[in-house]
């Protein structure tokens, strides 16, 4: 007997999985991209660009739902799930073949998969094809001699895959194949680029449309890493493979309110505005936070004079500013002092909140108890079941510190070498930053100076100059893990144009030569003019060295 459907008002936890429902009002985009499949020339590769957790997979599922199943044969391929396969083309061919009805008994399809694997020096196992190794090799040799004897390897691979497409369309009676390729950015740079190369070299076949879900910035970093030290145009590389880029747009505030309402248990309804203000527009982060809030709510229900809004605010501090959370958990009176409207309260906000207007707004709307001792029980719960963002992104805020410290003279800014207020365990040391730059510089180059551009909790952005180039370094967990800290380098003469301003989203950004909209810290540079002057002086020092 089926269990009764759960009342949404009583729902406590949400699965952190992509959803095929249109809870973020994105059907208009899904419909437009599905419509594209009906009239476009093939082959076509469409890039679905968004950062972690914004909803690439969910949007692709919505596109799938809009496709006429009588016209399109759909293949889903998650590259991350096959990252241990020697070559992604082999895994793709196997996934493609397995999607064809009657694959197990279709000898021609199994022969084609075998040939693809053999072309990459692989052998498909009997478990994957249902055939013994001797049968596979015999079929492969016979088929190769009969049909592709005089062709070069690349052309043969393309024809093998084209024949797979034709077999799929014959078997299903459909007109076109639509392939959704997801999680390229979760793989190693090598695997992701191998898949992109395959799209250009082997999978570029008629009657095929590809949708690729990827973080464009991570993809660019992979390209830059592969071609480090060579004059490669990242944009041109991507444009040769992805003919139609589509960036998933930010979620409108009204839609985010509705999304939060769809997830929030009824007993936490008073937290709605705090969540809408403090969580930004990343759906996955919203789900994770609400799940943690619900768990803490269940744990905290026995607290005397319990208020779920106080709990929500403390979790939001932990989420957006871990260092501030550690301070207030050790001294709860700090929160009461910070929300005071007097001069001391304003100073404390400036010292600890800095540019995080969202967190400040959350604190303003929270009814904290007048006695800080009433917060101790809350911290006991949030310390046990706390939350830390998996990918902080723009939810990170900046920490106190100096704007620059020279690699040449570490005491020139007034700081001793062991006084680094911005230094957090896990970030690159001075020597590591210099090594990262010189590894990509011309022989004999030397680092002249550096400038700290952006300093949220989990990230550092540096501008570093040698005597010939300006380098941009992004230091966070992802770039360190992938050895992609250096984002770009340009000759000094090419970056003389510097303009700092506020983006349409209200964020402080700077254009440096052709590199647009890099975030900078208002705390470090209270005015745009101050940053422009600092970068200009950095470049002049390098030119004069």
Short mmCIF file of C-alpha atoms in Angstrom, two decimals:
data_model
loop_
_atom_site.label_atom_id
_atom_site.label_comp_id
_atom_site.label_asym_id
_atom_site.label_seq_id
_atom_site.Cartn_x
_atom_site.Cartn_y
_atom_site.Cartn_z
CA UNK A 1 0.00 0.00 0.00
CA UNK A 2 1.36 3.41 -0.96
CA UNK A 3 2.23 5.75 1.89
CA UNK A 4 0.18 8.94 2.06
CA UNK A 5 1.57 12.01 0.35
CA UNK A 6 3.40 14.36 2.69
CA UNK A 7 1.75 17.69 3.42
CA UNK A 8 4.14 20.37 2.07
CA UNK A 9 3.45 22.44 5.20
CA UNK A 10 4.93 19.65 7.33
CA UNK A 11 7.98 18.99 5.15
CA UNK A 12 11.23 19.35 7.13
CA UNK A 13 14.04 18.39 4.78
CA UNK A 14 14.64 18.65 1.04
CA UNK A 15 16.83 16.38 -1.08
CA UNK A 16 19.85 18.21 -2.50
CA UNK A 17 19.21 16.98 -6.03
CA UNK A 18 18.38 18.64 -9.36
CA UNK A 19 14.67 19.02 -9.92
CA UNK A 20 12.59 18.76 -13.08
CA UNK A 21 9.90 21.06 -11.66
CA UNK A 22 9.93 24.75 -12.49
CA UNK A 23 10.29 26.09 -8.96
CA UNK A 24 12.49 28.99 -10.14
CA UNK A 25 10.35 30.25 -13.05
CA UNK A 26 12.80 29.14 -15.74
CA UNK A 27 10.36 27.45 -18.10
CA UNK A 28 10.63 30.38 -20.49
CA UNK A 29 14.32 29.60 -21.02
CA UNK A 30 13.72 25.85 -21.26
CA UNK A 31 11.00 26.39 -23.86
CA UNK A 32 13.20 28.68 -25.97
CA UNK A 33 16.12 26.22 -25.92
CA UNK A 34 13.84 23.28 -26.71
CA UNK A 35 12.39 25.26 -29.61
CA UNK A 36 15.94 25.72 -30.88
CA UNK A 37 16.25 21.95 -31.32
CA UNK A 38 13.33 21.92 -33.75
CA UNK A 39 14.84 24.17 -36.38
CA UNK A 40 18.60 24.44 -35.94
CA UNK A 41 21.22 23.12 -38.31
CA UNK A 42 23.19 20.19 -36.90
CA UNK A 43 25.56 19.42 -35.35
CA UNK A 44 25.16 22.07 -32.65
CA UNK A 45 26.72 22.41 -29.18
CA UNK A 46 24.96 24.65 -26.65
CA UNK A 47 26.79 25.69 -23.48
CA UNK A 48 24.57 25.99 -20.38
CA UNK A 49 26.82 28.20 -18.26
CA UNK A 50 26.40 28.72 -14.51
CA UNK A 51 28.43 28.35 -11.34
CA UNK A 52 28.04 25.53 -8.83
CA UNK A 53 24.52 25.06 -7.50
CA UNK A 54 22.74 27.64 -9.69
CA UNK A 55 20.70 25.03 -11.55
CA UNK A 56 22.40 23.87 -14.76
CA UNK A 57 21.17 20.29 -14.42
CA UNK A 58 17.66 21.34 -13.43
CA UNK A 59 17.42 23.61 -16.47
CA UNK A 60 18.59 20.82 -18.77
CA UNK A 61 15.95 18.55 -17.25
CA UNK A 62 13.36 21.23 -18.01
CA UNK A 63 14.61 21.41 -21.62
CA UNK A 64 14.27 17.63 -21.85
CA UNK A 65 10.71 17.82 -20.60
CA UNK A 66 9.85 20.24 -23.42
CA UNK A 67 11.15 17.99 -26.21
CA UNK A 68 8.67 15.95 -28.21
CA UNK A 69 9.55 12.30 -27.37
CA UNK A 70 8.27 11.22 -30.76
CA UNK A 71 10.88 13.37 -32.54
CA UNK A 72 13.97 13.24 -30.33
CA UNK A 73 16.11 10.45 -28.97
CA UNK A 74 17.62 11.77 -25.72
CA UNK A 75 20.92 10.64 -24.18
CA UNK A 76 22.13 11.76 -20.74
CA UNK A 77 25.86 11.53 -20.06
CA UNK A 78 27.41 12.57 -16.74
CA UNK A 79 31.12 12.93 -17.37
CA UNK A 80 31.96 13.07 -13.66
CA UNK A 81 30.44 9.61 -13.16
CA UNK A 82 32.84 8.26 -15.83
CA UNK A 83 35.96 10.24 -14.93
CA UNK A 84 37.91 7.06 -14.17
CA UNK A 85 37.43 5.77 -17.73
CA UNK A 86 40.63 6.13 -19.72
CA UNK A 87 38.97 8.16 -22.47
CA UNK A 88 35.56 9.89 -22.15
CA UNK A 89 34.67 9.15 -25.79
CA UNK A 90 34.60 5.43 -24.97
CA UNK A 91 32.31 6.01 -21.98
CA UNK A 92 30.11 8.28 -24.07
CA UNK A 93 29.84 5.71 -26.87
CA UNK A 94 28.88 3.00 -24.36
CA UNK A 95 26.25 5.25 -22.75
CA UNK A 96 24.91 6.23 -26.14
CA UNK A 97 24.69 2.63 -27.31
CA UNK A 98 22.99 1.51 -24.09
CA UNK A 99 20.24 4.08 -24.72
CA UNK A 100 19.24 2.36 -27.98
CA UNK A 101 16.32 -0.07 -27.56
CA UNK A 102 17.42 -3.67 -28.07
CA UNK A 103 21.08 -2.76 -27.67
CA UNK A 104 21.96 -6.14 -26.17
CA UNK A 105 20.88 -7.98 -29.33
CA UNK A 106 22.01 -5.35 -31.88
CA UNK A 107 25.29 -6.77 -33.15
CA UNK A 108 26.05 -3.78 -35.37
CA UNK A 109 25.77 -1.34 -32.46
CA UNK A 110 28.03 -3.51 -30.30
CA UNK A 111 30.56 -3.72 -33.11
CA UNK A 112 30.64 0.06 -33.39
CA UNK A 113 31.20 0.50 -29.66
CA UNK A 114 34.03 -2.02 -29.87
CA UNK A 115 35.67 -0.11 -32.71
CA UNK A 116 35.46 3.16 -30.82
CA UNK A 117 37.10 1.54 -27.79
CA UNK A 118 39.77 -0.12 -29.89
CA UNK A 119 40.61 3.17 -31.60
CA UNK A 120 41.62 4.56 -28.20
CA UNK A 121 43.67 1.54 -27.26
CA UNK A 122 40.90 0.14 -25.06
CA UNK A 123 38.97 -3.11 -25.04
CA UNK A 124 35.34 -3.25 -24.00
CA UNK A 125 34.73 -6.01 -21.48
CA UNK A 126 32.25 -8.79 -21.93
CA UNK A 127 30.19 -7.31 -19.10
CA UNK A 128 29.82 -4.06 -21.05
CA UNK A 129 28.90 -5.64 -24.40
CA UNK A 130 27.61 -9.14 -23.69
CA UNK A 131 30.27 -10.55 -26.05
CA UNK A 132 33.52 -12.38 -25.40
CA UNK A 133 36.80 -10.66 -26.10
CA UNK A 134 37.55 -12.94 -29.06
CA UNK A 135 34.12 -12.24 -30.55
CA UNK A 136 34.62 -8.52 -30.12
CA UNK A 137 38.02 -8.50 -31.74
CA UNK A 138 36.83 -10.70 -34.60
CA UNK A 139 33.78 -8.55 -35.26
CA UNK A 140 35.83 -5.40 -34.99
CA UNK A 141 38.45 -6.64 -37.43
CA UNK A 142 35.88 -7.84 -39.94
CA UNK A 143 33.84 -4.65 -39.77
CA UNK A 144 36.95 -2.50 -40.00
CA UNK A 145 38.27 -4.29 -43.07
CA UNK A 146 34.94 -4.14 -44.87
CA UNK A 147 33.87 -0.58 -44.21
CA UNK A 148 36.78 1.61 -43.10
CA UNK A 149 39.90 0.02 -44.47
CA UNK A 150 41.42 3.08 -46.15
CA UNK A 151 40.38 5.81 -43.71
CA UNK A 152 42.57 7.55 -41.14
CA UNK A 153 41.81 7.12 -37.44
CA UNK A 154 40.02 10.43 -36.87
CA UNK A 155 37.77 10.00 -39.90
CA UNK A 156 36.99 6.41 -38.94
CA UNK A 157 36.02 7.44 -35.42
CA UNK A 158 33.73 10.12 -36.76
CA UNK A 159 32.07 7.62 -39.06
CA UNK A 160 31.70 5.03 -36.30
CA UNK A 161 29.91 7.58 -34.15
CA UNK A 162 27.83 8.85 -37.05
CA UNK A 163 26.70 5.28 -37.70
CA UNK A 164 25.80 4.93 -34.00
CA UNK A 165 23.55 7.97 -34.40
CA UNK A 166 21.91 6.49 -37.49
CA UNK A 167 21.33 3.19 -35.71
CA UNK A 168 19.72 5.03 -32.81
CA UNK A 169 17.39 6.95 -35.13
CA UNK A 170 16.52 3.81 -37.10
CA UNK A 171 15.80 1.84 -33.94
CA UNK A 172 13.65 4.56 -32.37
CA UNK A 173 12.03 6.08 -35.45
CA UNK A 174 13.00 9.56 -34.29
CA UNK A 175 14.46 12.48 -36.23
CA UNK A 176 17.29 13.81 -34.09
CA UNK A 177 19.49 12.93 -31.13
CA UNK A 178 19.76 15.36 -28.22
CA UNK A 179 22.64 14.69 -25.82
CA UNK A 180 22.81 16.31 -22.40
CA UNK A 181 26.40 16.25 -21.07
CA UNK A 182 26.66 17.31 -17.44
CA UNK A 183 29.30 17.99 -14.78
CA UNK A 184 32.26 18.73 -17.04
CA UNK A 185 33.51 21.22 -14.45
CA UNK A 186 33.50 18.67 -11.61
CA UNK A 187 36.11 16.52 -13.37
CA UNK A 188 39.82 17.08 -13.66
CA UNK A 189 40.86 19.67 -16.21
CA UNK A 190 42.28 16.90 -18.40
CA UNK A 191 39.01 14.92 -18.55
CA UNK A 192 36.88 17.98 -19.20
CA UNK A 193 39.07 19.16 -22.05
CA UNK A 194 39.25 15.65 -23.53
CA UNK A 195 35.46 15.70 -23.72
CA UNK A 196 35.46 19.12 -25.38
CA UNK A 197 38.10 18.01 -27.86
CA UNK A 198 36.01 14.93 -28.66
CA UNK A 199 32.99 17.13 -29.39
CA UNK A 200 35.01 18.98 -31.98
CA UNK A 201 36.95 16.07 -33.47
CA UNK A 202 34.71 12.99 -33.28
CA UNK A 203 31.20 13.82 -32.04
CA UNK A 204 30.60 16.63 -34.50
CA UNK A 205 28.10 14.54 -36.47
CA UNK A 206 24.83 15.26 -38.27
CA UNK A 207 21.46 15.05 -36.50
CA UNK A 208 23.08 15.64 -33.09
CA UNK A 209 22.47 18.49 -30.66
CA UNK A 210 24.53 18.73 -27.48
CA UNK A 211 23.71 20.63 -24.30
CA UNK A 212 26.74 20.99 -22.01
CA UNK A 213 26.23 22.01 -18.37
CA UNK A 214 29.41 23.70 -17.22
CA UNK A 215 30.89 26.45 -15.07
CA UNK A 216 32.39 28.73 -17.71
CA UNK A 217 35.00 30.18 -15.37
CA UNK A 218 36.19 26.71 -14.36
CA UNK A 219 36.28 25.75 -18.04
CA UNK A 220 38.36 28.79 -18.89
CA UNK A 221 40.74 27.97 -16.06
CA UNK A 222 41.18 24.47 -17.50
CA UNK A 223 42.02 25.91 -20.92
CA UNK A 224 44.44 28.41 -19.39
CA UNK A 225 46.09 25.65 -17.36
CA UNK A 226 46.56 23.42 -20.40
CA UNK A 227 48.06 26.22 -22.49
CA UNK A 228 49.96 28.03 -19.74
CA UNK A 229 52.85 29.98 -21.19
CA UNK A 230 51.48 29.97 -24.75
CA UNK A 231 49.49 32.74 -26.45
CA UNK A 232 46.10 31.01 -26.45
CA UNK A 233 42.80 32.86 -26.81
CA UNK A 234 40.46 31.09 -24.38
CA UNK A 235 37.34 32.63 -25.87
CA UNK A 236 38.25 31.49 -29.38
CA UNK A 237 38.95 27.97 -28.14
CA UNK A 238 35.52 27.70 -26.54
CA UNK A 239 33.73 29.32 -29.47
CA UNK A 240 35.13 26.70 -31.82
CA UNK A 241 33.46 23.98 -29.75
CA UNK A 242 30.39 25.64 -28.22
CA UNK A 243 28.47 27.45 -30.94
CA UNK A 244 25.72 28.82 -28.70
CA UNK A 245 26.53 29.97 -25.14
CA UNK A 246 23.63 30.44 -22.72
CA UNK A 247 24.31 31.84 -19.26
CA UNK A 248 21.71 30.86 -16.67
CA UNK A 249 20.38 34.25 -15.49
CA UNK A 250 20.26 35.33 -11.82
CA UNK A 251 17.09 34.45 -9.95
CA UNK A 252 14.71 37.35 -9.53
CA UNK A 253 14.05 38.28 -5.91
CA UNK A 254 10.34 37.50 -6.19
CA UNK A 255 11.13 34.05 -7.61
CA UNK A 256 13.62 33.38 -4.81
CA UNK A 257 10.90 34.23 -2.27
CA UNK A 258 8.62 31.66 -3.90
CA UNK A 259 11.44 29.10 -3.98
CA UNK A 260 12.11 29.58 -0.27
CA UNK A 261 8.39 29.27 0.46
CA UNK A 262 8.32 25.94 -1.41
CA UNK A 263 11.07 24.54 0.84
CA UNK A 264 10.51 26.15 4.22
CA UNK A 265 8.60 24.14 6.86
CA UNK A 266 5.56 26.04 8.12
CA UNK A 267 6.94 26.25 11.66
CA UNK A 268 9.88 28.30 10.33
CA UNK A 269 7.78 30.76 8.35
CA UNK A 270 8.95 33.73 10.45
CA UNK A 271 12.48 33.19 9.06
CA UNK A 272 11.39 33.81 5.46
CA UNK A 273 12.68 37.38 5.15
CA UNK A 274 15.98 36.57 6.86
CA UNK A 275 16.56 33.75 4.39
CA UNK A 276 15.59 35.82 1.37
CA UNK A 277 17.94 38.58 2.44
CA UNK A 278 20.92 36.50 3.49
CA UNK A 279 21.10 33.49 1.17
CA UNK A 280 21.73 35.10 -2.19
CA UNK A 281 20.51 33.40 -5.37
CA UNK A 282 22.14 29.94 -5.34
CA UNK A 283 19.34 27.32 -5.14
CA UNK A 284 21.57 24.54 -3.84
CA UNK A 285 22.90 26.71 -1.04
CA UNK A 286 19.34 27.69 -0.15
CA UNK A 287 18.33 24.01 0.11
CA UNK A 288 21.36 23.14 2.23
CA UNK A 289 20.82 26.06 4.57
CA UNK A 290 17.11 25.40 5.07
CA UNK A 291 17.81 21.72 5.80
CA UNK A 292 20.36 22.71 8.42
CA UNK A 293 18.00 25.30 9.89
CA UNK A 294 15.24 22.67 10.15
CA UNK A 295 17.58 20.23 11.92
CA UNK A 296 18.75 22.90 14.37
CA UNK A 297 15.14 23.95 14.96
CA UNK A 298 14.28 20.41 16.03
CA UNK A 299 17.31 20.32 18.33
CA UNK A 300 16.66 23.76 19.82
CA UNK A 301 12.96 23.49 20.59
CA UNK A 302 13.66 22.94 24.32
CA UNK A 303 15.56 26.22 24.74
CA UNK A 304 13.86 28.55 27.20
CA UNK A 305 12.17 31.49 25.41
CA UNK A 306 13.24 29.92 22.12
CA UNK A 307 12.93 32.10 18.99
CA UNK A 308 13.56 30.52 15.57
CA UNK A 309 14.61 33.90 14.12
CA UNK A 310 17.50 34.12 16.60
CA UNK A 311 18.58 30.61 15.58
CA UNK A 312 18.36 31.55 11.91
CA UNK A 313 20.48 34.67 12.43
CA UNK A 314 23.23 32.75 14.25
CA UNK A 315 23.35 30.15 11.49
CA UNK A 316 23.49 32.96 8.93
CA UNK A 317 26.53 34.43 10.71
CA UNK A 318 28.14 31.00 10.69
CA UNK A 319 27.29 30.62 7.00
CA UNK A 320 28.50 33.98 5.77
CA UNK A 321 31.33 34.78 8.16
CA UNK A 322 32.89 31.86 10.03
CA UNK A 323 35.43 34.04 11.78
CA UNK A 324 32.74 36.35 13.17
CA UNK A 325 30.77 33.31 14.30
CA UNK A 326 33.75 32.06 16.28
CA UNK A 327 34.07 35.48 17.93
CA UNK A 328 30.40 35.79 18.93
CA UNK A 329 30.15 32.17 20.08
CA UNK A 330 33.04 32.88 22.46
CA UNK A 331 31.61 36.28 23.48
CA UNK A 332 27.84 36.46 22.78
CA UNK A 333 27.65 40.02 24.09
CA UNK A 334 29.43 41.10 20.91
CA UNK A 335 26.21 40.60 18.94
CA UNK A 336 24.25 42.82 21.32
CA UNK A 337 26.96 45.47 21.09
CA UNK A 338 27.03 45.29 17.28
CA UNK A 339 23.29 45.83 16.81
CA UNK A 340 23.27 48.89 19.08
CA UNK A 341 22.61 52.13 17.20
CA UNK A 342 25.31 54.11 19.02
CA UNK A 343 28.72 55.05 17.69
CA UNK A 344 30.41 52.01 19.22
CA UNK A 345 27.88 49.69 17.55
CA UNK A 346 28.58 51.30 14.18
CA UNK A 347 32.30 50.87 14.68
CA UNK A 348 31.91 47.20 15.58
CA UNK A 349 29.83 46.65 12.45
CA UNK A 350 32.52 48.25 10.36
CA UNK A 351 35.21 46.12 11.96
CA UNK A 352 33.39 42.79 11.71
CA UNK A 353 30.77 43.04 8.95
CA UNK A 354 32.66 45.28 6.54
CA UNK A 355 30.93 45.19 3.14
CA UNK A 356 28.39 42.49 3.95
CA UNK A 357 25.20 44.55 3.81
CA UNK A 358 23.10 41.39 3.60
CA UNK A 359 24.31 40.00 6.91
CA UNK A 360 23.86 43.42 8.50
CA UNK A 361 20.24 43.48 7.29
CA UNK A 362 19.65 40.00 8.76
CA UNK A 363 20.95 41.14 12.15
CA UNK A 364 18.76 44.26 12.04
CA UNK A 365 15.57 42.23 11.56
CA UNK A 366 16.37 39.69 14.31
CA UNK A 367 14.82 40.06 17.81
CA UNK A 368 17.94 39.17 19.82
CA UNK A 369 17.46 38.85 23.62
CA UNK A 370 18.74 41.76 25.69
CA UNK A 371 20.67 39.33 27.90
CA UNK A 372 23.53 37.77 25.87
CA UNK A 373 23.53 34.83 28.27
CA UNK A 374 20.34 33.69 26.56
CA UNK A 375 22.37 32.89 23.43
CA UNK A 376 24.55 30.19 24.99
CA UNK A 377 22.05 27.39 24.43
CA UNK A 378 21.70 28.38 20.76
CA UNK A 379 25.45 28.14 20.22
CA UNK A 380 25.50 24.70 21.84
CA UNK A 381 23.17 23.53 19.06
CA UNK A 382 24.72 25.33 16.11
CA UNK A 383 28.17 24.09 17.11
CA UNK A 384 26.90 20.51 16.84
CA UNK A 385 24.89 20.87 13.60
CA UNK A 386 26.35 23.92 11.93
CA UNK A 387 26.64 24.90 8.32
CA UNK A 388 29.55 25.90 6.13
CA UNK A 389 29.02 26.66 2.42
CA UNK A 390 30.40 23.97 0.11
CA UNK A 391 31.28 26.56 -2.52
CA UNK A 392 31.24 30.01 -0.88
CA UNK A 393 31.28 32.14 -4.04
CA UNK A 394 29.78 35.56 -3.49
CA UNK A 395 28.42 34.56 -0.07
CA UNK A 396 31.88 35.12 1.36
CA UNK A 397 32.70 38.45 2.96
CA UNK A 398 35.99 40.18 3.50
CA UNK A 399 38.25 40.20 6.52
CA UNK A 400 40.27 43.07 8.05
CA UNK A 401 43.76 43.69 6.79
CA UNK A 402 46.11 45.80 4.74
CA UNK A 403 45.69 46.32 1.02
CA UNK A 404 49.21 45.47 -0.04
CA UNK A 405 52.44 44.05 1.24
CA UNK A 406 55.50 44.03 -0.96
CA UNK A 407 57.31 40.86 -1.89
CA UNK A 408 60.48 42.91 -2.00
CA UNK A 409 60.14 44.69 1.34
CA UNK A 410 57.60 43.10 3.67
CA UNK A 411 57.90 45.90 6.23
CA UNK A 412 57.15 48.71 3.76
CA UNK A 413 53.45 48.78 4.70
CA UNK A 414 54.19 49.02 8.41
CA UNK A 415 53.61 45.33 9.10
CA UNK A 416 56.23 42.96 10.36
CA UNK A 417 56.64 39.76 8.38
CA UNK A 418 54.74 37.70 10.98
CA UNK A 419 51.79 40.15 11.18
CA UNK A 420 49.36 39.05 8.47
CA UNK A 421 45.81 39.87 9.61
CA UNK A 422 44.33 38.57 6.36
CA UNK A 423 46.28 35.32 6.36
CA UNK A 424 44.02 32.31 6.89
CA UNK A 425 45.39 28.78 7.11
CA UNK A 426 45.20 27.10 3.74
CA UNK A 427 45.94 30.13 1.54
CA UNK A 428 49.11 30.37 -0.50
CA UNK A 429 52.18 31.75 1.22
CA UNK A 430 54.24 34.60 -0.25
CA UNK A 431 56.71 32.10 -1.64
CA UNK A 432 53.97 29.99 -3.21
CA UNK A 433 52.43 33.02 -4.90
CA UNK A 434 55.80 33.98 -6.33
CA UNK A 435 56.42 30.40 -7.47
CA UNK A 436 53.00 30.24 -9.21
CA UNK A 437 53.83 33.40 -11.16
CA UNK A 438 57.40 32.55 -12.09
CA UNK A 439 56.34 29.06 -13.24
CA UNK A 440 54.50 30.77 -16.10
CA UNK A 441 56.88 33.69 -16.67
CA UNK A 442 59.72 34.02 -19.14
CA UNK A 443 63.12 32.73 -17.98
CA UNK A 444 64.89 35.37 -15.93
CA UNK A 445 61.70 37.21 -14.93
CA UNK A 446 61.41 38.53 -11.39
CA UNK A 447 58.42 39.47 -9.26
CA UNK A 448 58.33 43.19 -8.48
CA UNK A 449 55.25 43.66 -6.31
CA UNK A 450 51.67 42.57 -5.67
CA UNK A 451 48.31 44.07 -4.75
CA UNK A 452 45.49 42.42 -2.80
CA UNK A 453 42.36 43.09 -4.82
CA UNK A 454 39.61 41.03 -3.15
CA UNK A 455 39.60 39.32 0.23
CA UNK A 456 36.42 37.42 1.21
CA UNK A 457 36.54 34.71 3.85
CA UNK A 458 37.40 31.81 1.55
CA UNK A 459 39.16 33.53 -1.32
CA UNK A 460 41.97 35.93 -2.22
CA UNK A 461 42.46 37.72 -5.51
CA UNK A 462 45.94 39.11 -6.16
CA UNK A 463 47.45 41.26 -8.88
CA UNK A 464 51.14 40.42 -9.18
CA UNK A 465 53.61 42.24 -11.46
CA UNK A 466 56.90 41.06 -12.88
CA UNK A 467 59.16 43.35 -14.88
CA UNK A 468 57.18 42.42 -18.03
CA UNK A 469 53.67 41.19 -17.16
CA UNK A 470 50.69 41.66 -14.87
CA UNK A 471 49.25 38.41 -13.45
CA UNK A 472 45.86 37.86 -11.85
CA UNK A 473 45.77 35.10 -9.20
CA UNK A 474 42.60 33.63 -7.70
CA UNK A 475 43.44 31.69 -4.55
CA UNK A 476 40.66 29.47 -3.20
CA UNK A 477 40.08 25.79 -2.52
CA UNK A 478 39.03 24.94 -6.07
CA UNK A 479 41.86 26.70 -7.90
CA UNK A 480 44.48 25.32 -5.53
CA UNK A 481 43.17 21.78 -5.96
CA UNK A 482 43.23 22.09 -9.73
CA UNK A 483 46.55 23.97 -9.90
CA UNK A 484 44.74 26.83 -11.67
CA UNK A 485 45.50 29.76 -9.39
CA UNK A 486 46.87 31.96 -12.18
CA UNK A 487 43.82 33.26 -14.06
CA UNK A 488 45.52 35.35 -16.73
CA UNK A 489 48.60 37.34 -17.57
CA UNK A 490 49.03 40.33 -19.86
CA UNK A 491 51.98 42.48 -20.95
CA UNK A 492 52.15 45.62 -18.83
CA UNK A 493 51.42 47.90 -21.77
CA UNK A 494 48.17 46.00 -22.45
CA UNK A 495 46.72 46.70 -19.00
CA UNK A 496 47.29 50.43 -18.70
CA UNK A 497 43.52 50.98 -18.99
CA UNK A 498 41.94 50.53 -15.53
CA UNK A 499 38.36 51.42 -14.56
CA UNK A 500 36.69 50.61 -11.24
CA UNK A 501 32.92 51.00 -10.87
CA UNK A 502 29.75 49.45 -9.46
CA UNK A 503 28.09 46.68 -11.49
CA UNK A 504 24.37 46.55 -12.21
CA UNK A 505 24.05 44.14 -9.29
CA UNK A 506 25.64 46.73 -6.99
CA UNK A 507 28.96 44.94 -6.62
CA UNK A 508 32.34 46.74 -6.79
CA UNK A 509 34.14 45.58 -9.94
CA UNK A 510 37.14 46.64 -11.97
CA UNK A 511 38.09 46.35 -15.65
CA UNK A 512 41.81 45.84 -16.24
CA UNK A 513 42.67 46.04 -19.93
CA UNK A 514 40.46 43.48 -21.68
CA UNK A 515 39.64 41.63 -18.44
CA UNK A 516 36.22 42.76 -17.28
CA UNK A 517 34.31 42.88 -14.00
CA UNK A 518 36.75 41.46 -11.48
CA UNK A 519 35.47 41.88 -7.93
CA UNK A 520 37.35 44.14 -5.54
CA UNK A 521 36.94 45.02 -1.87
CA UNK A 522 35.27 48.25 -0.80
CA UNK A 523 36.89 47.82 2.58
CA UNK A 524 40.35 47.91 1.05
CA UNK A 525 39.44 50.59 -1.50
CA UNK A 526 36.59 52.80 -0.24
CA UNK A 527 36.47 54.65 -3.57
CA UNK A 528 36.87 53.52 -7.15
CA UNK A 529 39.51 56.20 -7.63
CA UNK A 530 41.59 54.72 -4.80
CA UNK A 531 41.71 51.34 -6.53
CA UNK A 532 42.47 52.81 -9.96
CA UNK A 533 45.36 54.75 -8.40
CA UNK A 534 46.67 51.66 -6.60
CA UNK A 535 46.67 49.50 -9.73
CA UNK A 536 48.20 52.28 -11.80
CA UNK A 537 50.99 52.70 -9.24
CA UNK A 538 51.58 48.93 -9.23
CA UNK A 539 52.05 48.90 -12.99
CA UNK A 540 54.29 51.97 -12.93
CA UNK A 541 56.55 50.35 -10.33
CA UNK A 542 56.93 47.34 -12.59
CA UNK A 543 57.68 49.47 -15.65
CA UNK A 544 60.29 51.43 -13.72
CA UNK A 545 62.01 48.36 -12.31
#
